Amino acid sequence: MKGFSRFILFTILGWKLENDFPKDIKKYVVIAAPHTSWIDFPIAILSRMASGVMINFIGKNALFKGLFGFFFRVLGGTPVDRTQSNNLVDAIVDIFNSKEEFRLGLSPEGTRKKVDAWKTGFYYIAKGANVPIVMATLDFKHKKVKISEPYYTTNDKEKDFNYFYAFYKNVQGKNPELF
């Protein structure tokens, strides 16, 4: 599957991969931005498969109904109920703590729409599970998947977020006006 994914992503679609997901670290949070189109998901899945590293994801319950539900679960997805005020951060920290190997991909924007501020759940998940954050982006302008080195959070949230924002500074999503 890795070779097939690489063929589609690199040869057919013309994307390039800058860096790769860490293979020697068994647990981390991947934040992917900008998330401005439904196209981000298949490109991200192809990138993950081309790298050979399993990265799980969460999605709204509605995506996991019927045949699509089976498909998304096979791809590594887990449904979440966003209508209830459950403590999702603690639940995901528990998942990290219960597994030998777990990598979770999230969009810090939480939606494909333009947002004024990122959600902070990914940050508190990484801190609570004591795992690094790996930043990933799909730069549609240059058709490049960029992946950062692992970043361990500090006790200075503002400094950490400035570091994250700097990574995404000159990146163009599929719909640039939404980022």
GROMACS .gro file of C-alpha atoms in nm:
model
  179
    1MET     CA    1   0.000   0.000   0.000
    2LYS     CA    2   0.293   0.233   0.073
    3GLY     CA    3   0.427   0.206  -0.283
    4PHE     CA    4   0.083   0.252  -0.436
    5SER     CA    5   0.019   0.561  -0.220
    6ARG     CA    6   0.357   0.708  -0.313
    7PHE     CA    7   0.281   0.652  -0.681
    8ILE     CA    8  -0.054   0.831  -0.657
    9LEU     CA    9   0.070   1.117  -0.437
   10PHE     CA   10   0.404   1.186  -0.604
   11THR     CA   11   0.372   1.064  -0.963
   12ILE     CA   12   0.007   1.117  -1.049
   13LEU     CA   13  -0.079   1.415  -0.827
   14GLY     CA   14   0.268   1.575  -0.835
   15TRP     CA   15   0.313   1.638  -0.463
   16LYS     CA   16   0.649   1.639  -0.285
   17LEU     CA   17   0.727   1.536   0.072
   18GLU     CA   18   0.955   1.758   0.279
   19ASN     CA   19   1.073   1.558   0.579
   20ASP     CA   20   0.881   1.256   0.706
   21PHE     CA   21   0.679   1.155   1.008
   22PRO     CA   22   0.908   1.035   1.288
   23LYS     CA   23   0.928   0.658   1.289
   24ASP     CA   24   1.140   0.622   1.602
   25ILE     CA   25   0.889   0.797   1.829
   26LYS     CA   26   0.590   0.578   1.910
   27LYS     CA   27   0.356   0.847   2.047
   28TYR     CA   28   0.289   1.202   1.933
   29VAL     CA   29   0.020   1.448   1.828
   30VAL     CA   30   0.022   1.566   1.468
   31ILE     CA   31  -0.135   1.905   1.401
   32ALA     CA   32  -0.225   1.972   1.040
   33ALA     CA   33  -0.312   2.316   0.907
   34PRO     CA   34  -0.449   2.488   0.717
   35HIS     CA   35  -0.764   2.281   0.689
   36THR     CA   36  -0.965   2.466   0.424
   37SER     CA   37  -1.111   2.195   0.199
   38TRP     CA   38  -1.243   1.839   0.194
   39ILE     CA   39  -0.948   1.764  -0.040
   40ASP     CA   40  -0.714   1.796   0.261
   41PHE     CA   41  -0.831   1.463   0.400
   42PRO     CA   42  -0.747   1.236   0.103
   43ILE     CA   43  -0.412   1.412   0.050
   44ALA     CA   44  -0.333   1.369   0.421
   45ILE     CA   45  -0.430   1.000   0.414
   46LEU     CA   46  -0.213   0.944   0.105
   47SER     CA   47   0.075   1.126   0.276
   48ARG     CA   48   0.039   0.913   0.586
   49MET     CA   49   0.023   0.593   0.384
   50ALA     CA   50   0.319   0.700   0.168
   51SER     CA   51   0.525   0.752   0.483
   52GLY     CA   52   0.432   0.412   0.626
   53VAL     CA   53   0.345   0.557   0.968
   54MET     CA   54  -0.002   0.498   1.112
   55ILE     CA   55  -0.159   0.820   1.233
   56ASN     CA   56  -0.511   0.798   1.376
   57PHE     CA   57  -0.770   1.073   1.363
   58ILE     CA   58  -1.100   1.171   1.518
   59GLY     CA   59  -1.406   1.303   1.338
   60LYS     CA   60  -1.763   1.402   1.402
   61ASN     CA   61  -2.011   1.119   1.457
   62ALA     CA   62  -2.195   1.189   1.132
   63LEU     CA   63  -1.891   1.080   0.928
   64PHE     CA   64  -1.901   0.732   1.084
   65LYS     CA   65  -2.255   0.632   0.982
   66GLY     CA   66  -2.322   0.347   0.738
   67LEU     CA   67  -2.069   0.244   0.477
   68PHE     CA   68  -1.859   0.558   0.530
   69GLY     CA   69  -1.826   0.467   0.895
   70PHE     CA   70  -1.659   0.138   0.807
   71PHE     CA   71  -1.431   0.316   0.560
   72PHE     CA   72  -1.323   0.585   0.808
   73ARG     CA   73  -1.260   0.328   1.084
   74VAL     CA   74  -1.039   0.121   0.852
   75LEU     CA   75  -0.841   0.438   0.781
   76GLY     CA   76  -0.778   0.482   1.155
   77GLY     CA   77  -1.066   0.709   1.253
   78THR     CA   78  -1.264   0.728   1.574
   79PRO     CA   79  -1.600   0.909   1.602
   80VAL     CA   80  -1.654   1.178   1.864
   81ASP     CA   81  -1.976   1.337   1.982
   82ARG     CA   82  -1.924   1.709   1.955
   83THR     CA   83  -2.275   1.793   2.081
   84GLN     CA   84  -2.202   1.685   2.439
   85SER     CA   85  -1.964   1.863   2.671
   86ASN     CA   86  -1.755   1.559   2.752
   87ASN     CA   87  -1.391   1.594   2.844
   88LEU     CA   88  -1.240   1.486   2.516
   89VAL     CA   89  -0.888   1.595   2.614
   90ASP     CA   90  -0.879   1.364   2.917
   91ALA     CA   91  -1.031   1.078   2.717
   92ILE     CA   92  -0.762   1.109   2.449
   93VAL     CA   93  -0.485   1.138   2.711
   94ASP     CA   94  -0.617   0.810   2.853
   95ILE     CA   95  -0.590   0.651   2.507
   96PHE     CA   96  -0.229   0.768   2.478
   97ASN     CA   97  -0.152   0.629   2.823
   98SER     CA   98  -0.313   0.292   2.748
   99LYS     CA   99  -0.127   0.220   2.425
  100GLU     CA  100   0.234   0.133   2.340
  101GLU     CA  101   0.209   0.318   2.013
  102PHE     CA  102  -0.037   0.592   1.923
  103ARG     CA  103  -0.014   0.892   1.693
  104LEU     CA  104  -0.310   1.125   1.659
  105GLY     CA  105  -0.367   1.377   1.381
  106LEU     CA  106  -0.582   1.683   1.451
  107SER     CA  107  -0.663   2.011   1.285
  108PRO     CA  108  -0.600   2.291   1.535
  109GLU     CA  109  -0.864   2.497   1.354
  110GLY     CA  110  -1.129   2.233   1.425
  111THR     CA  111  -1.313   2.314   1.102
  112ARG     CA  112  -1.262   2.400   0.736
  113LYS     CA  113  -1.408   2.747   0.794
  114LYS     CA  114  -1.199   3.053   0.873
  115VAL     CA  115  -1.140   3.087   1.249
  116ASP     CA  116  -1.001   3.369   1.460
  117ALA     CA  117  -0.813   3.137   1.696
  118TRP     CA  118  -0.704   2.776   1.703
  119LYS     CA  119  -0.861   2.532   1.945
  120THR     CA  120  -0.618   2.434   2.220
  121GLY     CA  121  -0.718   2.072   2.280
  122PHE     CA  122  -0.422   1.934   2.083
  123TYR     CA  123  -0.186   2.129   2.309
  124TYR     CA  124  -0.339   1.999   2.631
  125ILE     CA  125  -0.351   1.645   2.492
  126ALA     CA  126   0.023   1.660   2.419
  127LYS     CA  127   0.099   1.808   2.761
  128GLY     CA  128  -0.126   1.561   2.945
  129ALA     CA  129   0.015   1.258   2.762
  130ASN     CA  130   0.370   1.398   2.778
  131VAL     CA  131   0.420   1.354   2.404
  132PRO     CA  132   0.565   1.585   2.139
  133ILE     CA  133   0.374   1.771   1.870
  134VAL     CA  134   0.463   1.720   1.505
  135MET     CA  135   0.340   1.989   1.268
  136ALA     CA  136   0.227   1.897   0.918
  137THR     CA  137   0.095   2.108   0.637
  138LEU     CA  138  -0.036   2.070   0.286
  139ASP     CA  139   0.101   2.365   0.092
  140PHE     CA  140  -0.117   2.373  -0.219
  141LYS     CA  141   0.077   2.659  -0.376
  142HIS     CA  142   0.394   2.448  -0.394
  143LYS     CA  143   0.223   2.104  -0.385
  144LYS     CA  144   0.438   2.016  -0.088
  145VAL     CA  145   0.365   1.816   0.227
  146LYS     CA  146   0.585   1.963   0.500
  147ILE     CA  147   0.645   1.785   0.829
  148SER     CA  148   0.831   1.931   1.126
  149GLU     CA  149   1.065   1.775   1.374
  150PRO     CA  150   0.892   1.676   1.700
  151TYR     CA  151   0.837   1.968   1.936
  152TYR     CA  152   0.805   1.920   2.311
  153THR     CA  153   0.586   2.183   2.473
  154THR     CA  154   0.727   2.414   2.739
  155ASN     CA  155   0.561   2.584   3.031
  156ASP     CA  156   0.513   2.894   2.816
  157LYS     CA  157   0.196   2.849   2.609
  158GLU     CA  158   0.241   3.177   2.422
  159LYS     CA  159   0.595   3.083   2.318
  160ASP     CA  160   0.479   2.740   2.207
  161PHE     CA  161   0.194   2.879   1.995
  162ASN     CA  162   0.423   3.138   1.838
  163TYR     CA  163   0.649   2.849   1.739
  164PHE     CA  164   0.354   2.663   1.584
  165TYR     CA  165   0.226   2.970   1.398
  166ALA     CA  166   0.574   3.037   1.255
  167PHE     CA  167   0.580   2.692   1.093
  168TYR     CA  168   0.258   2.770   0.903
  169LYS     CA  169   0.343   3.130   0.818
  170ASN     CA  170   0.385   3.112   0.439
  171VAL     CA  171   0.167   2.811   0.369
  172GLN     CA  172  -0.124   2.827   0.129
  173GLY     CA  173  -0.422   2.598   0.176
  174LYS     CA  174  -0.654   2.484  -0.102
  175ASN     CA  175  -0.880   2.783  -0.019
  176PRO     CA  176  -0.630   3.046   0.105
  177GLU     CA  177  -0.900   3.294   0.206
  178LEU     CA  178  -1.009   3.051   0.482
  179PHE     CA  179  -0.674   3.053   0.665
   0.00000   0.00000   0.00000
